[in-house]
C-alpha cells in the first residue's frame, strides 16, 4: 500500500472517531444527571439500621458527663486535673484530655505555681504526675483561717465542717452542706459534691463541669463498618462522586486502611489509623474536594490526597458527580502484566478490588480518570460476566502494541513519513556521490600508471646516449 493511500485511510478514521466522540459526550451529559438520584434512592431503601456504619457526630464531651465520681481535683489556669480511682485525667479546656494511670488509688491531687501536678496515694506517698517520681509537696486544704474570694471567706470550723461568710454585710455564715475538698486556685474557689465538680459564686455553687470540655476520640478506635463494603463495590461504577469537606467543632475524619477489610461477615469493625480535625495542620483542608468511595447510614468513606478517611455526613457538603474523560468508541486494550485486577473506585486497595484479569486478556476501554492515571474498563469473563472497573494505566497496553517480555519494536529515529520523495532523492544523491568518489579514485589510480609507462618509454628512446656496439 502506498504512503498516500495509507494517509487517506488514517485521515478518514480520525474524522469518524471525532464524530463518535462528540455523540458519546452528548449522551453522557444527557443521562448522567439522574444517576446520583437513583443512587440516593437505593441508599434510602436500607432498612437494617444495625448493619449501617456508625461514625460519631460529636467528639466534644464535658466533665459533667464524662466523670461519674471525682475524688479530687487541681486547677492551673485553663488546665484541670481530676482523679477517679487510680486514673488522673488532665484536661486542657476546650481541647484535649490526657489520662495517667497510677499504681494505686489517688487520694489527693494538687499543683504548684509552675503548673506541675502532684498526687498522693493511699499510703500517703507523694509523686509527680507526669514522670511518676517521688516528690515533696504541701497539699492545700481548707483550715480555720480559710481563703477569700472577694468579700467571701470560705473556711473550716473546729468541727471540720465547711462554711462561707460574707465579710462585707455581716450576714450569718452558711454551712456548705455536702461539699468537700473546698480549695482556691487563682481567684476562684472550687469544690466537690456527690463526685461532681463545682465552682462557688458567693454563697451559691454552680456546676463547673458543664463549662469544661475536651475532645474524646476514643469512640473511633474501632469503627463499625456495616454495609459499607457493599457500597464500596458499586458507588462509582457509572460516574465519580465527590464531596467538599466542612470545618467545625466536631468536624473530624479518621484515617482507615481499606486493605484490612475482611471477607469474614463477622468482622464488622475496622481499626482506625489516626483521627484528624478538618482544617488542622495535619488534617485535610477545609473546603477540600474528596472523592466519595462509599455511603452507609450517616457515614461517608472518602479519599483525599491518596489517603482514605471515614467521616460523618454532617461534616461534608452535598455529593456531586463528575463524568469520566471520554475515549474513542470501541477502544480496546490488552492486559500487559501477569497479575492485574480491576477496582470498583479510583482508589486501589483490597476493599475496592473486583476481579483478576489474565495477561493478554482483551478489555474494552470506556473512559479515563486522567488525574489519577486510571482507565475505566469493561471486562468479560465466565465467572463474573461483563463487569466495569478501574485499572491503572500501567496494567494495559495498546491492543496491537508489544506486551511486557515481547521483543521491543525498533524504529529509525531519523525516519519520517512527511515526504517519502525527499528520502528517495536523498538516497539517490548519496549513491551518486559514492559512485563519483569511486570513479575519481579509479581515474587517479589509472592516470598515475599511464604517467609511469610514458616515463619509462622516454628513457629508452633518449638520442643523447652513445650508440651500442655490436
GROMACS .gro file of C-alpha atoms in nm, residues 78-302:
model
  225
   78UNK     CA    1  -0.718   2.654   8.183
   79UNK     CA    2  -0.569   2.316   8.276
   80UNK     CA    3  -0.783   2.095   8.501
   81UNK     CA    4  -0.687   1.763   8.660
   82UNK     CA    5  -0.939   1.514   8.801
   83UNK     CA    6  -0.882   1.183   8.977
   84UNK     CA    7  -1.106   0.876   8.962
   85UNK     CA    8  -0.972   0.560   9.124
   86UNK     CA    9  -0.616   0.515   9.001
   87UNK     CA   10  -0.658   0.739   8.696
   88UNK     CA   11  -0.579   1.110   8.676
   89UNK     CA   12  -0.718   1.295   8.373
   90UNK     CA   13  -0.560   1.625   8.272
   91UNK     CA   14  -0.782   1.843   8.054
   92UNK     CA   15  -0.684   2.149   7.856
   93UNK     CA   16  -1.022   2.322   7.847
   94UNK     CA   17  -1.181   2.303   7.505
   95UNK     CA   18  -0.903   2.090   7.363
   96UNK     CA   19  -0.750   1.759   7.465
   97UNK     CA   20  -0.766   1.516   7.753
   98UNK     CA   21  -0.469   1.309   7.870
   99UNK     CA   22  -0.508   1.018   8.112
  100UNK     CA   23  -0.239   0.897   8.355
  101UNK     CA   24  -0.260   0.558   8.526
  102UNK     CA   25  -0.116   0.528   8.877
  103UNK     CA   26  -0.015   0.218   9.072
  104UNK     CA   27  -0.282   0.267   9.339
  105UNK     CA   28  -0.587   0.478   9.419
  106UNK     CA   29  -0.528   0.854   9.422
  107UNK     CA   30  -0.638   1.017   9.749
  108UNK     CA   31  -0.521   1.377   9.691
  109UNK     CA   32  -0.441   1.590   9.390
  110UNK     CA   33  -0.277   1.935   9.367
  111UNK     CA   34  -0.043   2.155   9.163
  112UNK     CA   35   0.216   2.424   9.230
  113UNK     CA   36   0.273   2.769   9.081
  114UNK     CA   37   0.475   2.625   8.790
  115UNK     CA   38   0.187   2.406   8.678
  116UNK     CA   39   0.342   2.079   8.799
  117UNK     CA   40   0.077   1.832   8.919
  118UNK     CA   41   0.126   1.603   9.221
  119UNK     CA   42  -0.076   1.318   9.365
  120UNK     CA   43  -0.083   1.125   9.691
  121UNK     CA   44  -0.162   0.752   9.713
  122UNK     CA   45  -0.334   0.556   9.988
  123UNK     CA   46  -0.017   0.519  10.191
  124UNK     CA   47   0.043   0.896  10.188
  125UNK     CA   48   0.338   0.884   9.944
  126UNK     CA   49   0.367   1.182   9.707
  127UNK     CA   50   0.458   1.157   9.336
  128UNK     CA   51   0.484   1.386   9.035
  129UNK     CA   52   0.205   1.310   8.791
  130UNK     CA   53   0.380   1.316   8.452
  131UNK     CA   54   0.704   1.139   8.547
  132UNK     CA   55   0.556   0.944   8.840
  133UNK     CA   56   0.861   1.012   9.058
  134UNK     CA   57   0.864   1.053   9.439
  135UNK     CA   58   0.834   1.419   9.539
  136UNK     CA   59   0.764   1.658   9.826
  137UNK     CA   60   0.461   1.886   9.814
  138UNK     CA   61   0.229   2.053  10.066
  139UNK     CA   62  -0.127   1.981   9.952
  140UNK     CA   63  -0.367   2.269  10.004
  141UNK     CA   64  -0.678   2.221  10.216
  142UNK     CA   65  -0.923   2.444  10.399
  143UNK     CA   66  -0.844   2.546  10.760
  144UNK     CA   67  -0.986   2.777  11.029
  145UNK     CA   68  -0.846   3.086  10.858
  146UNK     CA   69  -0.983   2.982  10.524
  147UNK     CA   70  -0.949   3.154  10.187
  148UNK     CA   71  -1.105   3.466  10.037
  149UNK     CA   72  -1.274   3.521   9.704
  150UNK     CA   73  -1.377   3.883   9.703
  151UNK     CA   74  -1.574   3.958  10.021
  152UNK     CA   75  -1.650   3.590  10.083
  153UNK     CA   76  -1.445   3.383  10.322
  154UNK     CA   77  -1.451   3.002  10.290
  155UNK     CA   78  -1.326   2.821  10.599
  156UNK     CA   79  -1.346   2.505  10.807
  157UNK     CA   80  -1.478   2.529  11.164
  158UNK     CA   81  -1.347   2.349  11.471
  159UNK     CA   82  -1.573   2.053  11.398
  160UNK     CA   83  -1.436   2.011  11.048
  161UNK     CA   84  -1.744   2.146  10.869
  162UNK     CA   85  -1.709   2.384  10.573
  163UNK     CA   86  -1.865   2.731  10.583
  164UNK     CA   87  -1.880   3.054  10.384
  165UNK     CA   88  -1.945   3.402  10.519
  166UNK     CA   89  -1.983   3.743  10.357
  167UNK     CA   90  -1.750   3.971  10.550
  168UNK     CA   91  -1.892   4.283  10.386
  169UNK     CA   92  -2.250   4.270  10.512
  170UNK     CA   93  -2.200   4.081  10.839
  171UNK     CA   94  -2.461   3.819  10.748
  172UNK     CA   95  -2.460   3.482  10.917
  173UNK     CA   96  -2.225   3.214  10.779
  174UNK     CA   97  -2.370   2.943  10.561
  175UNK     CA   98  -2.277   2.579  10.601
  176UNK     CA   99  -2.162   2.419  10.277
  177UNK     CA  100  -2.374   2.108  10.321
  178UNK     CA  101  -2.249   1.813  10.118
  179UNK     CA  102  -1.947   1.999   9.976
  180UNK     CA  103  -1.595   1.864  10.023
  181UNK     CA  104  -1.243   1.942   9.902
  182UNK     CA  105  -1.303   2.318   9.910
  183UNK     CA  106  -0.991   2.473   9.750
  184UNK     CA  107  -0.889   2.801   9.594
  185UNK     CA  108  -0.698   2.817   9.264
  186UNK     CA  109  -0.627   3.156   9.116
  187UNK     CA  110  -0.916   3.385   9.214
  188UNK     CA  111  -1.180   3.110   9.222
  189UNK     CA  112  -1.293   2.861   9.485
  190UNK     CA  113  -1.390   2.509   9.374
  191UNK     CA  114  -1.536   2.208   9.548
  192UNK     CA  115  -1.682   1.858   9.502
  193UNK     CA  116  -2.032   1.736   9.575
  194UNK     CA  117  -2.155   1.385   9.501
  195UNK     CA  118  -1.849   1.326   9.285
  196UNK     CA  119  -1.920   1.631   9.064
  197UNK     CA  120  -1.711   1.945   9.014
  198UNK     CA  121  -1.847   2.284   9.132
  199UNK     CA  122  -1.735   2.646   9.138
  200UNK     CA  123  -1.851   2.891   9.405
  201UNK     CA  124  -2.004   3.230   9.339
  202UNK     CA  125  -2.053   3.374   9.687
  203UNK     CA  126  -2.298   3.156   9.876
  204UNK     CA  127  -2.402   2.968   9.563
  205UNK     CA  128  -2.224   2.697   9.369
  206UNK     CA  129  -2.262   2.618   9.001
  207UNK     CA  130  -2.176   2.300   8.814
  208UNK     CA  131  -1.838   2.392   8.666
  209UNK     CA  132  -1.818   2.063   8.476
  210UNK     CA  133  -2.073   2.179   8.221
  211UNK     CA  134  -1.830   2.450   8.105
  212UNK     CA  135  -1.511   2.244   8.091
  213UNK     CA  136  -1.491   2.050   7.763
  214UNK     CA  137  -1.244   1.822   7.590
  215UNK     CA  138  -1.217   1.622   7.273
  216UNK     CA  139  -1.271   1.249   7.316
  217UNK     CA  140  -1.158   1.038   7.018
  218UNK     CA  141  -1.184   0.702   7.194
  219UNK     CA  142  -1.513   0.625   7.018
  220UNK     CA  143  -1.337   0.586   6.681
  221UNK     CA  144  -1.064   0.344   6.782
  222UNK     CA  145  -1.277   0.080   6.610
  223UNK     CA  146  -1.539   0.183   6.356
  224UNK     CA  147  -1.844  -0.030   6.280
  225UNK     CA  148  -1.814  -0.081   5.906
  226UNK     CA  149  -2.160  -0.226   5.843
  227UNK     CA  150  -2.268  -0.248   5.480
  228UNK     CA  151  -2.001  -0.004   5.364
  229UNK     CA  152  -1.824  -0.299   5.199
  230UNK     CA  153  -2.116  -0.338   4.956
  231UNK     CA  154  -2.126   0.035   4.881
  232UNK     CA  155  -1.752   0.033   4.803
  233UNK     CA  156  -1.819  -0.210   4.518
  234UNK     CA  157  -2.092  -0.013   4.342
  235UNK     CA  158  -2.096   0.362   4.410
  236UNK     CA  159  -1.863   0.486   4.133
  237UNK     CA  160  -1.943   0.233   3.861
  238UNK     CA  161  -2.113   0.488   3.631
  239UNK     CA  162  -1.960   0.821   3.736
  240UNK     CA  163  -1.734   0.965   4.004
  241UNK     CA  164  -1.883   1.116   4.321
  242UNK     CA  165  -1.727   1.394   4.528
  243UNK     CA  166  -1.799   1.593   4.845
  244UNK     CA  167  -1.646   1.910   4.991
  245UNK     CA  168  -1.517   1.880   5.349
  246UNK     CA  169  -1.664   2.121   5.605
  247UNK     CA  170  -1.498   2.254   5.919
  248UNK     CA  171  -1.648   2.289   6.265
  249UNK     CA  172  -1.616   2.199   6.632
  250UNK     CA  173  -1.694   1.832   6.568
  251UNK     CA  174  -1.555   1.813   6.214
  252UNK     CA  175  -1.326   1.511   6.231
  253UNK     CA  176  -1.217   1.240   5.990
  254UNK     CA  177  -1.050   0.911   6.077
  255UNK     CA  178  -0.789   0.754   5.852
  256UNK     CA  179  -0.860   0.389   5.779
  257UNK     CA  180  -0.678   0.121   5.583
  258UNK     CA  181  -0.916  -0.043   5.336
  259UNK     CA  182  -0.660  -0.318   5.281
  260UNK     CA  183  -0.765  -0.453   5.623
  261UNK     CA  184  -1.123  -0.525   5.515
  262UNK     CA  185  -1.201  -0.889   5.582
  263UNK     CA  186  -1.419  -1.127   5.380
  264UNK     CA  187  -1.548  -1.265   5.710
  265UNK     CA  188  -1.902  -1.125   5.763
  266UNK     CA  189  -1.850  -1.141   6.141
  267UNK     CA  190  -1.567  -0.884   6.120
  268UNK     CA  191  -1.781  -0.571   6.141
  269UNK     CA  192  -1.520  -0.336   6.290
  270UNK     CA  193  -1.229  -0.166   6.116
  271UNK     CA  194  -0.939  -0.037   6.329
  272UNK     CA  195  -0.863   0.333   6.297
  273UNK     CA  196  -0.518   0.458   6.197
  274UNK     CA  197  -0.548   0.816   6.326
  275UNK     CA  198  -0.818   1.081   6.367
  276UNK     CA  199  -0.773   1.435   6.232
  277UNK     CA  200  -0.965   1.758   6.268
  278UNK     CA  201  -1.069   1.903   5.932
  279UNK     CA  202  -0.871   2.219   5.873
  280UNK     CA  203  -0.598   2.135   6.125
  281UNK     CA  204  -0.233   2.143   6.018
  282UNK     CA  205  -0.207   1.764   5.995
  283UNK     CA  206  -0.560   1.703   5.866
  284UNK     CA  207  -0.733   1.755   5.530
  285UNK     CA  208  -0.807   2.117   5.443
  286UNK     CA  209  -1.149   2.269   5.499
  287UNK     CA  210  -1.332   2.303   5.168
  288UNK     CA  211  -1.119   2.035   5.003
  289UNK     CA  212  -1.295   1.815   4.748
  290UNK     CA  213  -1.270   1.448   4.839
  291UNK     CA  214  -1.372   1.153   4.625
  292UNK     CA  215  -1.668   0.967   4.773
  293UNK     CA  216  -1.599   0.592   4.783
  294UNK     CA  217  -1.891   0.460   4.988
  295UNK     CA  218  -2.205   0.566   5.175
  296UNK     CA  219  -2.365   0.386   5.468
  297UNK     CA  220  -2.615   0.529   5.715
  298UNK     CA  221  -2.483   0.867   5.832
  299UNK     CA  222  -2.129   0.788   5.719
  300UNK     CA  223  -1.911   0.867   5.418
  301UNK     CA  224  -1.590   0.693   5.316
  302UNK     CA  225  -1.377   0.936   5.114
   0.00000   0.00000   0.00000
